[in-house]
XYZ file of C-alpha atoms in Angstrom:
450
model
C 0.061 0.000 -0.039
C 1.495 3.395 -0.937
C 2.138 5.833 1.923
C -0.056 8.897 1.945
C -0.381 12.038 3.940
C -3.634 10.784 5.587
C -4.871 7.254 5.515
C -8.232 6.393 4.314
C -9.332 5.456 7.752
C -8.378 8.778 9.270
C -10.185 10.597 6.517
C -13.316 8.596 6.943
C -13.331 9.234 10.704
C -12.854 12.967 10.119
C -15.713 13.179 7.700
C -18.143 11.332 10.144
C -16.986 13.230 13.334
C -14.937 16.376 12.362
C -14.667 17.433 15.961
C -12.570 14.355 16.749
C -9.664 15.811 14.922
C -7.449 18.458 16.452
C -8.281 22.066 15.566
C -5.049 22.504 13.710
C -5.946 19.570 11.499
C -9.440 20.674 10.883
C -8.287 24.173 9.846
C -5.787 22.806 7.322
C -6.215 24.865 4.166
C -8.072 22.979 1.392
C -6.828 25.108 -1.474
C -3.848 27.249 -2.126
C -6.069 30.306 -1.865
C -6.766 29.435 1.834
C -3.081 29.216 2.758
C -2.114 32.039 5.267
C 1.191 33.690 4.528
C 3.740 32.625 1.915
C 1.963 34.780 -0.762
C 5.344 35.272 -2.404
C 5.173 31.568 -3.416
C 1.568 31.550 -4.478
C 1.341 33.996 -7.348
C -0.179 32.989 -10.625
C 2.403 30.757 -12.545
C 4.410 30.094 -9.325
C 5.881 26.587 -9.019
C 3.405 25.442 -6.365
C 0.426 26.457 -8.542
C 1.830 24.595 -11.561
C 2.098 21.554 -9.375
C -1.650 21.500 -8.880
C -2.186 22.045 -12.526
C -2.845 25.840 -12.636
C -1.006 27.358 -15.732
C 0.688 24.062 -16.430
C -0.017 24.031 -20.198
C 2.607 24.199 -22.817
C 5.984 22.420 -23.104
C 7.243 23.340 -19.745
C 6.229 20.869 -17.047
C 6.071 21.461 -13.228
C 9.337 21.708 -11.543
C 10.562 19.791 -8.489
C 10.717 22.149 -5.475
C 12.543 22.233 -2.079
C 10.531 23.950 0.648
C 12.906 25.504 3.355
C 11.797 27.182 6.506
C 11.509 26.695 10.309
C 8.802 24.253 11.788
C 5.124 25.317 11.859
C 5.079 27.706 8.899
C 3.367 25.630 6.381
C 5.634 23.183 4.569
C 3.606 20.116 5.247
C 0.429 22.181 4.772
C 1.461 23.253 1.262
C 2.288 19.613 0.369
C -1.210 18.442 1.718
C -2.966 21.202 -0.332
C -1.130 20.053 -3.373
C -2.092 16.452 -2.582
C -5.741 17.413 -2.382
C -5.820 19.676 -5.443
C -3.621 17.822 -7.969
C -4.911 15.328 -10.282
C -1.508 13.624 -10.197
C -0.689 10.571 -8.221
C 0.607 11.674 -4.777
C 3.012 9.755 -2.587
C 4.360 10.754 0.863
C 7.526 9.667 2.563
C 9.456 10.783 5.554
C 13.266 10.674 5.677
C 13.093 9.755 9.273
C 11.616 6.347 8.548
C 12.262 5.723 4.802
C 15.386 4.588 3.092
C 16.703 3.914 -0.298
C 14.491 0.857 -0.737
C 11.348 2.814 -0.094
C 12.575 5.578 -2.478
C 13.276 3.047 -5.223
C 9.917 1.413 -4.785
C 8.216 4.800 -5.207
C 10.173 5.573 -8.332
C 9.372 2.096 -9.856
C 5.642 2.748 -9.066
C 5.910 6.200 -10.697
C 7.499 4.703 -13.875
C 4.811 2.051 -14.091
C 1.998 4.619 -13.494
C 3.428 6.915 -16.251
C 3.940 4.047 -18.785
C 0.643 2.214 -18.002
C -1.904 4.905 -17.780
C -0.046 8.286 -18.217
C -0.346 9.285 -14.545
C 2.253 11.584 -13.283
C 3.565 11.250 -9.646
C 4.287 13.877 -7.126
C 6.533 12.666 -4.310
C 6.457 14.621 -1.016
C 9.619 13.930 1.046
C 9.634 15.372 4.543
C 12.763 16.064 6.473
C 14.934 15.565 3.487
C 17.978 16.827 5.323
C 17.961 13.520 7.332
C 18.868 11.686 4.198
C 22.435 10.714 3.668
C 24.252 11.822 0.463
C 23.825 8.244 -0.878
C 20.071 8.386 -0.143
C 19.743 11.707 -1.907
C 21.656 10.337 -4.870
C 19.062 7.762 -5.323
C 16.573 10.510 -6.144
C 18.569 12.047 -8.890
C 17.560 9.956 -11.889
C 13.807 10.199 -11.067
C 14.012 13.978 -10.674
C 16.171 14.617 -13.704
C 13.983 12.415 -15.994
C 10.828 13.652 -14.329
C 9.615 10.308 -13.327
C 8.466 12.031 -10.147
C 7.929 15.648 -9.281
C 9.659 16.090 -5.952
C 8.365 18.252 -3.121
C 11.049 18.139 -0.448
C 10.722 19.891 2.968
C 13.603 20.794 5.237
C 14.300 22.956 8.285
C 17.969 22.898 7.658
C 19.933 25.180 5.434
C 19.673 23.259 2.054
C 23.069 24.512 0.878
C 24.631 22.591 3.756
C 22.199 19.549 3.932
C 21.219 18.793 0.421
C 23.614 17.654 -2.271
C 24.356 20.107 -5.094
C 23.069 17.943 -8.009
C 19.630 17.649 -6.325
C 19.619 21.422 -5.568
C 20.451 22.241 -9.175
C 17.544 20.075 -10.503
C 15.011 21.652 -8.128
C 13.657 25.131 -7.380
C 14.436 26.296 -3.872
C 11.513 27.933 -2.234
C 12.314 29.745 1.055
C 9.126 30.092 3.422
C 9.022 33.256 5.287
C 7.972 33.296 9.065
C 4.343 33.798 9.666
C 3.651 37.355 10.939
C 1.229 38.151 13.809
C -1.262 39.353 11.303
C -1.146 35.906 9.494
C -1.593 34.036 12.717
C -4.367 36.466 13.967
C -6.299 35.823 10.678
C -5.825 32.192 10.995
C -7.178 32.307 14.622
C -10.152 34.368 13.629
C -10.962 31.808 10.847
C -10.782 29.038 13.473
C -13.051 30.894 15.763
C -15.831 31.608 13.143
C -15.813 28.843 10.610
C -17.968 25.702 11.188
C -15.037 23.374 10.782
C -13.467 25.236 13.540
C -15.212 26.541 16.644
C -18.258 27.604 14.675
C -18.679 31.095 16.301
C -19.277 29.509 19.730
C -16.690 31.748 21.387
C -14.960 35.105 21.098
C -11.369 35.896 21.899
C -10.379 38.806 24.163
C -7.692 41.115 22.741
C -5.122 40.438 25.552
C -5.713 36.701 25.169
C -5.151 36.979 21.482
C -1.891 38.840 22.063
C -0.720 36.189 24.493
C -1.570 33.436 22.033
C 0.561 35.173 19.381
C 3.461 35.341 21.789
C 3.104 31.659 22.672
C 2.978 30.750 19.057
C 6.262 32.390 18.096
C 5.313 32.337 14.385
C 4.170 28.693 14.444
C 0.584 28.194 13.125
C 0.234 24.650 14.703
C 1.151 25.915 18.063
C -1.209 28.888 17.861
C -4.203 26.704 16.994
C -3.335 24.169 19.609
C -3.144 26.749 22.275
C -6.324 28.379 20.980
C -8.136 24.949 21.162
C -6.853 24.427 24.764
C -8.165 27.814 25.776
C -11.527 27.269 23.967
C -11.970 23.931 25.801
C -11.353 25.505 29.181
C -13.848 28.344 28.402
C -16.462 26.030 27.396
C -15.970 23.779 30.389
C -16.467 26.882 32.662
C -19.599 27.947 30.618
C -17.992 31.071 29.476
C -18.652 32.673 26.038
C -15.260 34.443 25.735
C -11.716 33.088 25.759
C -10.063 35.390 28.334
C -6.341 35.863 29.162
C -6.840 34.126 32.501
C -8.417 31.187 30.630
C -5.553 30.892 28.259
C -2.948 31.211 31.081
C -4.676 28.359 32.937
C -5.099 26.166 29.869
C -1.557 26.296 28.610
C 0.096 26.744 32.017
C 1.984 29.732 30.843
C 1.854 33.156 32.342
C 1.523 36.209 30.032
C 4.760 38.272 30.039
C 4.370 42.092 29.980
C 6.206 42.811 26.841
C 5.269 44.804 23.802
C 7.473 44.048 20.720
C 6.626 47.305 19.144
C 6.520 49.562 22.321
C 8.312 50.599 25.442
C 8.728 47.147 26.776
C 10.652 46.157 23.644
C 13.305 48.849 24.197
C 13.316 48.830 27.977
C 14.046 45.117 28.224
C 16.553 45.359 25.381
C 18.236 48.229 27.239
C 18.306 46.260 30.545
C 19.857 43.294 28.851
C 22.787 45.375 27.435
C 23.257 47.244 30.738
C 23.365 43.967 32.496
C 26.020 42.634 30.238
C 27.928 45.931 30.551
C 27.661 45.681 34.297
C 28.870 42.018 34.287
C 25.689 40.778 35.939
C 25.330 37.440 34.121
C 22.221 36.381 36.017
C 20.281 39.610 35.316
C 21.404 39.450 31.674
C 19.900 35.958 31.420
C 16.755 37.137 32.989
C 16.205 39.851 30.528
C 17.242 37.436 27.625
C 14.597 34.981 28.869
C 11.877 37.611 28.862
C 12.626 38.464 25.357
C 12.714 34.933 24.181
C 9.556 34.030 26.057
C 7.818 37.011 24.591
C 8.674 35.962 21.066
C 11.186 38.666 20.309
C 12.879 38.306 16.950
C 16.137 36.434 17.690
C 17.896 38.405 15.063
C 17.247 41.597 16.957
C 18.745 40.136 20.066
C 21.754 38.866 18.225
C 22.314 42.356 16.638
C 22.267 43.989 20.152
C 24.869 41.472 21.379
C 27.215 42.262 18.479
C 26.966 45.977 19.263
C 27.723 45.175 22.904
C 30.813 43.223 22.024
C 32.453 46.328 20.449
C 30.770 49.027 22.553
C 31.506 47.617 26.040
C 34.118 44.807 25.687
C 36.322 45.736 22.692
C 39.992 44.689 22.952
C 39.607 43.629 26.583
C 38.507 40.309 25.237
C 39.180 40.253 21.364
C 37.080 36.981 21.209
C 33.922 38.705 22.207
C 32.950 40.042 18.759
C 33.644 36.792 16.974
C 31.540 35.076 19.503
C 28.676 37.449 18.949
C 28.974 37.340 15.148
C 28.941 33.602 15.222
C 25.863 33.645 17.388
C 24.114 35.848 14.947
C 24.963 33.649 12.072
C 23.858 30.521 13.953
C 20.602 32.254 14.917
C 19.798 33.147 11.376
C 20.320 29.504 10.309
C 18.532 27.693 13.157
C 15.765 29.998 14.578
C 13.722 29.262 17.760
C 13.638 27.261 19.901
C 17.211 26.064 19.466
C 18.516 29.679 18.906
C 17.753 30.346 22.652
C 20.893 28.191 23.427
C 23.095 30.158 21.122
C 21.846 33.455 22.461
C 22.397 32.278 26.083
C 25.934 31.090 25.167
C 26.801 34.510 23.793
C 25.142 36.441 26.605
C 27.095 34.533 29.217
C 30.343 35.081 27.461
C 29.894 38.682 26.974
C 28.515 39.287 30.577
C 31.683 37.662 32.098
C 34.160 39.224 29.655
C 36.540 41.915 30.907
C 35.109 45.315 29.897
C 36.553 48.305 27.876
C 34.770 51.068 26.055
C 37.921 52.377 24.367
C 36.654 51.425 20.945
C 33.594 53.643 21.612
C 35.449 56.492 23.012
C 38.259 56.415 20.444
C 36.056 56.559 17.380
C 33.902 59.274 19.164
C 36.818 61.536 19.825
C 37.945 61.093 16.172
C 34.626 61.829 14.789
C 34.339 64.924 16.947
C 37.528 66.303 15.495
C 36.480 65.526 11.940
C 33.099 67.210 12.442
C 34.826 70.140 13.944
C 36.815 70.714 10.737
C 39.980 69.143 11.824
C 40.269 66.789 8.769
C 43.269 68.470 7.022
C 44.888 67.235 3.867
C 46.643 64.020 3.507
C 50.437 64.378 3.964
C 52.111 64.308 0.463
C 54.300 61.410 1.156
C 51.146 59.239 1.971
C 49.307 60.205 -1.259
C 48.838 57.860 -4.224
C 51.962 57.752 -6.376
C 50.892 55.045 -8.932
C 49.615 57.336 -11.682
C 51.693 59.236 -14.294
C 52.719 62.647 -13.084
C 52.318 61.894 -9.370
C 55.982 62.268 -8.779
C 55.955 65.786 -10.300
C 53.391 66.718 -7.763
C 55.430 65.432 -4.899
C 53.056 62.551 -4.116
C 54.445 59.491 -2.396
C 57.885 61.141 -2.352
C 59.761 60.407 0.860
C 57.531 57.687 2.052
C 59.365 55.090 4.085
C 58.118 51.616 3.727
C 57.782 50.207 7.220
C 58.795 46.729 6.219
C 62.220 48.048 5.197
C 63.175 49.217 8.727
C 63.885 47.118 11.870
C 60.682 46.492 13.820
C 58.521 47.516 10.886
C 57.732 50.934 12.275
C 58.925 53.945 10.334
C 59.267 57.225 12.164
C 57.259 59.431 9.804
C 54.025 61.543 9.983
C 50.728 59.769 9.213
C 47.982 62.223 10.432
C 47.287 65.531 8.791
C 49.011 68.591 10.173
C 45.895 69.849 12.145
C 45.730 66.707 14.306
C 49.272 65.524 14.214
C 50.127 64.229 17.764
C 46.453 63.790 18.959
C 45.700 60.576 20.627
C 42.313 59.044 20.403
C 42.980 55.515 21.624
C 43.556 55.451 25.443
C 43.672 51.710 26.350
C 42.658 50.282 29.714
C 44.559 47.578 31.443
C 41.534 45.265 31.699
C 41.866 41.720 30.301
C 43.692 41.373 27.037
C 43.796 45.049 26.457
C 46.601 45.368 28.909
C 48.838 44.028 26.230
C 47.710 46.807 23.833
C 48.354 49.362 26.596
C 51.972 48.195 26.789
C 52.438 48.219 22.994
C 50.706 51.507 22.012
C 53.139 53.761 24.011
C 56.153 52.056 22.539
C 54.696 52.301 19.039
C 53.942 56.003 19.376
C 57.417 56.717 20.704
C 58.910 54.875 17.654
C 56.658 56.889 15.332
C 58.005 60.136 16.893
C 61.580 58.948 16.107
C 62.466 57.503 19.470
C 64.457 54.281 20.036
């Protein structure tokens, strides 16, 4: 028996007793037009519409696609909609349980279906990043010869997790995180439509906001929490799902946090100031508040990168690379795993020795420039590569530092107006103590000293 997204028994049970299925299942879109979000992938002529037969005429057939995005934003839903709407033979496999044997069986079945009665096959392969290179290789002939049209779903970066030959034979579609407006529209549909809650309940504004925070951009999580709140409200004979009801139903208190208002900036400010003050526990508290409230992890990572230069600098030269690596990791993995990476970086920055000399140095230099102390570049430092530069005196008298002992040449680098000014004043905290020892010796050599 061919695997399918939903067995015949489950479909029959759902038809006879729709309420027996979870709300998230009942509210699955039935057509591409009902899909919430991802509108950039659903325009006329887009690959997904061609998979269901819309605009599929002419010599160009539907392309295989790879759906990339975090959990809960619609990859499986899109595949389900295609399975319901397409007139093609639809087969589903999961890379968690399937192997080369199962893939070859599907391909052989697809070739028989195409040759026997002209039926095309769409293969949905979930979690494709779990397939080894050899397992992915087994898909290549079928995709290249279009024995199957592949829909592959992955939460991992496909450029790292999927072999290049398969990527080159498919169209990569990046799913965007669902916005609060997308999830709010989905919950409203679930509240009012007959297949959902059928208008039996209303949803308080603060309860809706809490559900959006709980969801974290995950449609499945939003509907599951909504259903829990609805069940609690009905059990208590209430006609409205309140914040108290939702908190009790999902056992999660609402955090006072407005991602677009004062709380957003106040908590972010407290996080950075706690890191600056080396209070690692307070920093982790504010980080947890931002994570629990559904703050964009990329925003948090950007703040950490700024902190690494603003408050730590050369006292710990590893701080900025740690923060940058955290930002890159967060962009690749997203929540919930990104919480671990943000915690890693926050702890490292909070416990690092502190120096704000990178901040004060550039601030002092900018102040002089803005005050008109820019000055002209000394002639011996000017570009001397073009014809006629020598006649103008450009690059004449320049001493190449690598030609002198110690590679420090005693010559003027700054314009006349600021010659001798010192912007960088190192501390003796952490690794910057080394720079404090070096900078005075270097400045003395530049002035012609021993």
